[in-house]
mmCIF file of C-alpha atoms in Angstrom:
data_model
loop_
_atom_site.group_PDB
_atom_site.id
_atom_site.type_symbol
_atom_site.label_atom_id
_atom_site.label_comp_id
_atom_site.label_asym_id
_atom_site.label_seq_id
_atom_site.Cartn_x
_atom_site.Cartn_y
_atom_site.Cartn_z
ATOM 1 C CA ILE A 128 126.086 102.761 96.793
ATOM 2 C CA ARG A 129 122.535 102.921 95.450
ATOM 3 C CA LEU A 130 121.199 100.681 98.207
ATOM 4 C CA ALA A 131 123.105 102.600 100.882
ATOM 5 C CA THR A 132 121.712 105.900 99.573
ATOM 6 C CA GLU A 133 118.194 104.468 99.417
ATOM 7 C CA ASN A 134 118.536 103.194 102.990
ATOM 8 C CA GLU A 135 119.765 106.570 104.265
ATOM 9 C CA GLN A 136 116.923 108.413 102.525
ATOM 10 C CA TYR A 137 114.358 106.015 103.979
ATOM 11 C CA LEU A 138 115.750 106.541 107.492
ATOM 12 C CA SER A 139 115.790 110.315 107.084
ATOM 13 C CA GLU A 140 112.075 110.313 106.153
ATOM 14 C CA LEU A 141 111.040 107.701 108.723
ATOM 15 C CA SER A 142 107.502 107.876 110.065
ATOM 16 C CA ASP A 143 106.955 107.799 113.822
ATOM 17 C CA GLN A 144 104.686 104.816 113.169
ATOM 18 C CA ALA A 145 107.377 102.743 111.431
ATOM 19 C CA GLY A 146 107.348 99.114 112.478
ATOM 20 C CA ARG A 147 103.832 99.197 113.935
ATOM 21 C CA PHE A 148 102.560 96.762 111.310
ATOM 22 C CA LYS A 149 105.472 94.314 111.496
ATOM 23 C CA GLU A 150 104.382 92.562 114.656
ATOM 24 C CA MET A 151 104.881 88.806 114.766
ATOM 25 C CA ARG A 152 101.271 87.748 114.094
ATOM 26 C CA ILE A 153 101.061 89.872 110.934
ATOM 27 C CA VAL A 154 104.428 88.712 109.600
ATOM 28 C CA GLU A 155 103.616 85.089 110.377
ATOM 29 C CA PHE A 156 100.271 85.424 108.572
ATOM 30 C CA ILE A 157 102.015 86.783 105.460
ATOM 31 C CA PHE A 158 104.760 84.143 105.563
ATOM 32 C CA LEU A 159 102.281 81.264 105.934
ATOM 33 C CA LEU A 160 100.039 82.591 103.176
ATOM 34 C CA SER A 161 103.039 83.116 100.887
ATOM 35 C CA GLU A 162 104.106 79.545 101.559
ATOM 36 C CA LYS A 163 100.586 78.288 100.854
ATOM 37 C CA TRP A 164 100.656 80.058 97.501
ATOM 38 C CA HIS A 165 104.229 78.881 96.708
ATOM 39 C CA LEU A 166 105.729 82.359 96.507
ATOM 40 C CA ASN A 167 109.475 82.916 96.670
ATOM 41 C CA GLN A 168 111.184 84.597 99.614
ATOM 42 C CA LEU A 169 111.479 87.958 97.879
ATOM 43 C CA ALA A 170 107.677 88.128 97.527
ATOM 44 C CA ARG A 171 107.044 87.490 101.220
ATOM 45 C CA TYR A 172 109.429 90.259 102.313
ATOM 46 C CA GLN A 173 108.010 92.655 99.733
ATOM 47 C CA ALA A 174 104.493 91.894 100.973
ATOM 48 C CA VAL A 175 105.487 92.709 104.564
ATOM 49 C CA GLU A 176 107.117 95.993 103.541
ATOM 50 C CA LEU A 177 104.237 96.957 101.222
ATOM 51 C CA LEU A 178 101.652 96.345 103.934
ATOM 52 C CA GLU A 179 103.706 98.315 106.454
ATOM 53 C CA ARG A 180 104.100 101.312 104.146
ATOM 54 C CA PHE A 181 100.466 101.216 103.024
ATOM 55 C CA MET A 182 99.008 100.941 106.527
ATOM 56 C CA ILE A 183 101.136 103.812 107.836
ATOM 57 C CA LYS A 184 100.033 106.068 104.986
ATOM 58 C CA GLN A 185 96.417 105.010 105.399
ATOM 59 C CA VAL A 186 96.449 105.721 109.143
ATOM 60 C CA GLU A 187 98.101 109.092 108.560
ATOM 61 C CA GLN A 188 95.550 110.026 105.890
ATOM 62 C CA ILE A 189 92.616 108.971 108.049
ATOM 63 C CA CYS A 190 93.977 110.889 111.039
ATOM 64 C CA LYS A 191 94.410 113.972 108.892
ATOM 65 C CA SER A 192 90.897 113.615 107.483
ATOM 66 C CA SER A 193 89.524 113.092 110.979
ATOM 67 C CA ARG A 194 91.134 116.292 112.252
ATOM 68 C CA GLU A 195 89.818 118.273 109.291
ATOM 69 C CA ASN A 196 86.276 116.928 109.538
ATOM 70 C CA ILE A 197 85.848 116.584 113.270
ATOM 71 C CA LYS A 198 83.847 119.798 113.510
ATOM 72 C CA GLY A 199 81.879 119.371 110.316
ATOM 73 C CA ARG A 200 80.743 115.751 110.405
ATOM 74 C CA GLY A 201 81.668 114.707 113.911
ATOM 75 C CA SER A 202 83.673 111.699 112.684
ATOM 76 C CA SER A 203 84.750 109.523 115.560
ATOM 77 C CA TRP A 204 88.099 107.818 115.915
ATOM 78 C CA ASN A 205 86.295 104.569 116.762
ATOM 79 C CA SER A 206 84.566 104.476 113.385
ATOM 80 C CA LEU A 207 87.898 105.123 111.648
ATOM 81 C CA LYS A 208 89.534 102.298 113.597
ATOM 82 C CA ASP A 209 86.669 100.027 112.570
ATOM 83 C CA GLU A 210 87.266 100.952 108.936
ATOM 84 C CA ILE A 211 90.938 99.967 109.200
ATOM 85 C CA HIS A 212 90.123 96.795 111.137
ATOM 86 C CA ASN A 213 87.398 95.613 108.792
ATOM 87 C CA THR A 214 89.534 95.871 105.658
ATOM 88 C CA PHE A 215 92.873 94.765 107.131
ATOM 89 C CA VAL A 216 92.868 91.155 105.891
ATOM 90 C CA LEU A 217 91.705 92.305 102.454
ATOM 91 C CA ARG A 218 94.581 94.822 102.269
ATOM 92 C CA LEU A 219 97.044 92.189 103.470
ATOM 93 C CA VAL A 220 95.963 89.826 100.692
ATOM 94 C CA SER A 221 96.190 92.670 98.161
ATOM 95 C CA CYS A 222 99.778 93.377 99.240
ATOM 96 C CA ILE A 223 100.678 89.709 98.742
ATOM 97 C CA GLN A 224 99.049 89.793 95.298
ATOM 98 C CA ILE A 225 101.043 92.868 94.305
ATOM 99 C CA ALA A 226 104.264 91.368 95.679
ATOM 100 C CA SER A 227 103.652 88.180 93.692
ATOM 101 C CA LYS A 228 103.429 90.244 90.501
ATOM 102 C CA LEU A 229 106.737 91.938 91.256
ATOM 103 C CA SER A 230 108.527 88.582 91.465
ATOM 104 C CA LEU A 231 109.076 88.340 87.718
ATOM 105 C CA HIS A 232 107.741 85.050 86.307
ATOM 106 C CA TYR A 233 107.029 83.403 89.655
ATOM 107 C CA ASN A 234 103.550 82.320 90.754
ATOM 108 C CA ILE A 235 101.140 85.218 90.537
ATOM 109 C CA VAL A 236 98.293 85.172 93.027
ATOM 110 C CA ASN A 237 95.262 85.806 90.823
ATOM 111 C CA SER A 238 91.848 87.055 91.905
ATOM 112 C CA ASP A 239 90.267 83.591 91.947
ATOM 113 C CA THR A 240 92.912 82.253 94.317
ATOM 114 C CA ALA A 241 92.682 85.278 96.602
ATOM 115 C CA LEU A 242 88.862 85.219 96.647
ATOM 116 C CA LYS A 243 88.793 81.518 97.467
ATOM 117 C CA PHE A 244 91.042 82.134 100.465
ATOM 118 C CA LEU A 245 89.017 85.125 101.691
ATOM 119 C CA GLN A 246 85.806 83.144 101.336
ATOM 120 C CA SER A 247 87.334 80.373 103.464
ATOM 121 C CA LEU A 248 87.605 83.001 106.214
ATOM 122 C CA LYS A 249 83.919 83.865 105.753
ATOM 123 C CA TYR A 250 84.533 87.145 103.923
ATOM 124 C CA SER A 251 82.094 87.905 101.110
ATOM 125 C CA TYR A 252 84.195 90.151 98.862
ATOM 126 C CA THR A 253 83.586 90.271 95.131
ATOM 127 C CA LYS A 254 86.223 90.200 92.418
ATOM 128 C CA GLN A 255 85.550 93.889 91.791
ATOM 129 C CA GLU A 256 86.187 94.729 95.460
ATOM 130 C CA LEU A 257 89.418 92.751 95.327
ATOM 131 C CA LEU A 258 90.594 94.715 92.286
ATOM 132 C CA GLU A 259 89.595 97.984 93.960
ATOM 133 C CA SER A 260 91.593 96.995 97.028
ATOM 134 C CA GLU A 261 94.726 96.421 94.936
ATOM 135 C CA LEU A 262 94.203 99.786 93.278
ATOM 136 C CA ALA A 263 93.722 101.452 96.676
ATOM 137 C CA VAL A 264 97.103 100.118 97.829
ATOM 138 C CA LEU A 265 98.797 101.233 94.617
ATOM 139 C CA LYS A 266 97.284 104.716 94.702
ATOM 140 C CA THR A 267 98.069 105.227 98.386
ATOM 141 C CA LEU A 268 101.717 104.316 97.699
ATOM 142 C CA HIS A 269 101.685 106.470 94.518
ATOM 143 C CA PHE A 270 102.583 103.296 92.567
ATOM 144 C CA GLN A 271 106.043 103.322 94.183
ATOM 145 C CA ILE A 272 106.019 99.654 95.049
ATOM 146 C CA ASN A 273 109.284 98.222 93.742
ATOM 147 C CA THR A 274 111.430 99.220 96.710
ATOM 148 C CA SER A 275 114.305 97.165 98.098
ATOM 149 C CA THR A 276 113.856 94.717 100.961
ATOM 150 C CA PRO A 277 116.498 93.508 103.455
ATOM 151 C CA LEU A 278 116.931 90.468 101.195
ATOM 152 C CA ALA A 279 118.470 92.676 98.493
ATOM 153 C CA TYR A 280 120.982 94.030 101.009
ATOM 154 C CA VAL A 281 121.912 90.555 102.248
ATOM 155 C CA GLU A 282 122.409 89.101 98.776
ATOM 156 C CA LEU A 283 124.394 92.067 97.479
ATOM 157 C CA LEU A 284 126.727 92.023 100.503
ATOM 158 C CA LEU A 285 127.235 88.274 100.028
ATOM 159 C CA GLU A 286 128.224 88.921 96.415
ATOM 160 C CA ILE A 287 130.699 91.607 97.467
ATOM 161 C CA LEU A 288 132.214 89.315 100.103
ATOM 162 C CA GLY A 289 132.683 86.649 97.449
ATOM 163 C CA HIS A 290 134.221 89.176 95.052
ATOM 164 C CA ASN A 291 136.632 90.264 97.795
ATOM 165 C CA SER A 292 137.874 86.674 98.089
ATOM 166 C CA CYS A 293 136.115 86.016 101.374
ATOM 167 C CA LEU A 294 136.102 82.298 100.636
ATOM 168 C CA LEU A 295 133.012 80.889 102.326
ATOM 169 C CA PRO A 296 130.653 78.063 101.310
ATOM 170 C CA ALA A 297 128.193 80.089 99.262
ATOM 171 C CA LYS A 298 125.075 77.883 99.239
ATOM 172 C CA PRO A 299 125.021 76.943 102.962
ATOM 173 C CA LEU A 300 125.779 80.552 103.908
ATOM 174 C CA HIS A 301 122.980 81.914 101.711
ATOM 175 C CA GLN A 302 120.539 79.359 103.092
ATOM 176 C CA MET A 303 121.480 80.205 106.682
ATOM 177 C CA CYS A 304 121.036 83.923 105.940
ATOM 178 C CA MET A 305 117.540 83.268 104.574
ATOM 179 C CA GLU A 306 116.576 81.283 107.674
ATOM 180 C CA LEU A 307 117.923 83.977 110.005
ATOM 181 C CA LEU A 308 116.215 86.723 108.013
ATOM 182 C CA ASP A 309 112.897 84.917 108.440
ATOM 183 C CA PHE A 310 113.644 84.499 112.145
ATOM 184 C CA SER A 311 114.538 88.179 112.553
ATOM 185 C CA TYR A 312 111.235 89.233 110.954
ATOM 186 C CA LEU A 313 109.268 86.923 113.235
ATOM 187 C CA THR A 314 111.063 87.898 116.458
ATOM 188 C CA ARG A 315 111.773 91.485 115.484
ATOM 189 C CA ASP A 316 110.657 93.234 118.661
ATOM 190 C CA ALA A 317 112.458 90.831 120.989
ATOM 191 C CA ILE A 318 115.757 91.117 119.108
ATOM 192 C CA TYR A 319 115.698 94.904 118.956
ATOM 193 C CA ASN A 320 114.605 95.219 122.575
ATOM 194 C CA THR A 321 117.744 93.279 123.527
ATOM 195 C CA LEU A 322 119.835 95.458 121.217
ATOM 196 C CA LEU A 323 118.424 98.613 122.805
ATOM 197 C CA GLU A 324 119.197 97.323 126.299
ATOM 198 C CA ILE A 325 122.780 96.668 125.212
ATOM 199 C CA ALA A 326 123.081 100.149 123.680
ATOM 200 C CA ILE A 327 121.808 102.040 126.740
ATOM 201 C CA GLU A 328 123.043 99.509 129.332
ATOM 202 C CA ASN A 329 119.618 99.558 130.938
ATOM 203 C CA SER A 330 116.670 97.160 130.825
ATOM 204 C CA THR A 331 114.071 99.929 131.168
ATOM 205 C CA PRO A 332 114.536 102.449 128.342
ATOM 206 C CA SER A 333 112.687 105.756 128.414
ATOM 207 C CA LYS A 334 110.142 106.755 125.764
ATOM 208 C CA LEU A 335 112.699 109.154 124.280
ATOM 209 C CA GLN A 336 115.317 106.409 124.005
ATOM 210 C CA ILE A 337 112.798 104.100 122.340
ATOM 211 C CA ALA A 338 111.843 106.845 119.867
ATOM 212 C CA LYS A 339 115.481 107.592 118.993
ATOM 213 C CA PHE A 340 116.165 103.874 118.534
ATOM 214 C CA LEU A 341 113.554 103.633 115.767
ATOM 215 C CA THR A 342 116.120 104.404 113.066
ATOM 216 C CA VAL A 343 118.183 101.438 114.273
ATOM 217 C CA LYS A 344 115.164 99.110 114.050
ATOM 218 C CA GLU A 345 114.454 100.233 110.495
ATOM 219 C CA ASP A 346 118.051 100.179 109.220
ATOM 220 C CA PHE A 347 118.109 97.533 106.463
ATOM 221 C CA MET A 348 121.880 97.726 106.083
ATOM 222 C CA LEU A 349 122.456 97.011 109.768
ATOM 223 C CA LEU A 350 120.001 94.121 109.603
ATOM 224 C CA ALA A 351 121.793 92.673 106.571
ATOM 225 C CA VAL A 352 125.290 92.811 108.083
ATOM 226 C CA GLY A 353 123.932 91.383 111.334
ATOM 227 C CA ILE A 354 122.305 88.481 109.485
ATOM 228 C CA ILE A 355 125.488 87.695 107.539
ATOM 229 C CA SER A 356 127.733 88.033 110.583
ATOM 230 C CA THR A 357 125.564 85.687 112.649
ATOM 231 C CA SER A 358 125.313 83.165 109.811
ATOM 232 C CA VAL A 359 129.101 83.042 109.471
ATOM 233 C CA PHE A 360 129.501 82.688 113.234
ATOM 234 C CA ILE A 361 127.158 79.666 113.201
ATOM 235 C CA LEU A 362 128.667 77.973 110.143
ATOM 236 C CA ASN A 363 132.337 79.027 110.135
ATOM 237 C CA PRO A 364 133.293 80.695 113.451
ATOM 238 C CA GLY A 365 136.966 80.692 112.464
ATOM 239 C CA ASP A 366 136.202 83.102 109.593
ATOM 240 C CA TRP A 367 133.893 85.334 111.630
ATOM 241 C CA LYS A 368 136.401 88.045 112.577
ATOM 242 C CA GLN A 369 137.615 88.429 108.989
ATOM 243 C CA VAL A 370 134.053 88.690 107.666
ATOM 244 C CA VAL A 371 133.132 91.322 110.266
ATOM 245 C CA GLU A 372 136.173 93.371 109.214
ATOM 246 C CA HIS A 373 135.095 93.098 105.570
ATOM 247 C CA LEU A 374 131.535 94.126 106.406
ATOM 248 C CA ASN A 375 132.856 97.100 108.360
ATOM 249 C CA CYS A 376 134.953 98.222 105.359
ATOM 250 C CA ILE A 377 132.075 97.744 102.906
ATOM 251 C CA THR A 378 129.306 99.445 104.875
ATOM 252 C CA GLY A 379 131.016 101.665 107.448
ATOM 253 C CA ILE A 380 129.011 99.986 110.235
ATOM 254 C CA THR A 381 131.336 99.523 113.197
ATOM 255 C CA SER A 382 132.535 96.087 114.242
ATOM 256 C CA GLN A 383 131.080 96.749 117.693
ATOM 257 C CA SER A 384 127.606 97.374 116.246
ATOM 258 C CA ILE A 385 127.840 94.186 114.167
ATOM 259 C CA LEU A 386 128.962 92.209 117.213
ATOM 260 C CA GLU A 387 126.099 93.565 119.331
ATOM 261 C CA PHE A 388 123.507 92.725 116.682
ATOM 262 C CA SER A 389 124.877 89.192 116.333
ATOM 263 C CA TYR A 390 124.776 88.758 120.104
ATOM 264 C CA ALA A 391 121.128 89.896 120.280
ATOM 265 C CA LEU A 392 120.145 87.601 117.410
ATOM 266 C CA LEU A 393 122.009 84.591 118.812
ATOM 267 C CA LYS A 394 120.510 85.135 122.238
ATOM 268 C CA HIS A 395 116.998 84.709 120.878
ATOM 269 C CA ILE A 396 117.948 81.825 118.573
ATOM 270 C CA ILE A 397 119.302 79.959 121.597
ATOM 271 C CA GLY A 398 116.236 80.943 123.618
ATOM 272 C CA CYS A 399 113.933 79.484 120.955
ATOM 273 C CA THR A 400 115.907 76.229 120.574
ATOM 274 C CA THR A 401 116.542 75.494 124.267
ATOM 275 C CA PRO A 402 113.903 73.073 125.634
#
């Protein structure tokens, strides 16, 4: 109930810019860096979500400041874009550092490790600048950093399915869900573009339809049930219908919506594996 309420509140307050900083190259960068630093899966998802939330707030604040100061100082949008561009990798690393600290006792990415990586990319930041960057992220997000990721939704729903005697092989199913969750982050736009085409029965959606579909793209509960449904279909197709019915009862998401998400996800999995 808490996660469902949190998800609904997030969707009700959704920014028009939501998802802009979850493009494949950014997500892949975070995943590879998290793997390099031996972080667990929770940390990589938290880093993606932290960066997304921070960048949206930063852009909104800069735009607001630009509008207020345009007459006084003549600030140009180009200079503001340069500011965002020039500090982007630093902010990304800061978000991974913060996420690593939220992962309980797991490997924390300290300043020395982060600086060494940044220096390998020819950046000349100091340890003080790195600390200031972390603080900038925290302040911009008002220190509200321990929010749920889609992983929490997936794992909780798996627990409920197990409690409801949905007898499935737990470890292989969990592992498949993790792999599909990674895949869905990396191919996010392609999957949701297919889902939108299914919803409107048209391959060329209007700007209004794309805007209205944003809440679907950002719905963590829908993503979680879609991941679980697809994982079951791959591993135990004979149990798929029963699991979809259970997920419908637990979350209220219709069986048709779950089916459509699974279809969109499977379509791109097959597309990526077909030579």
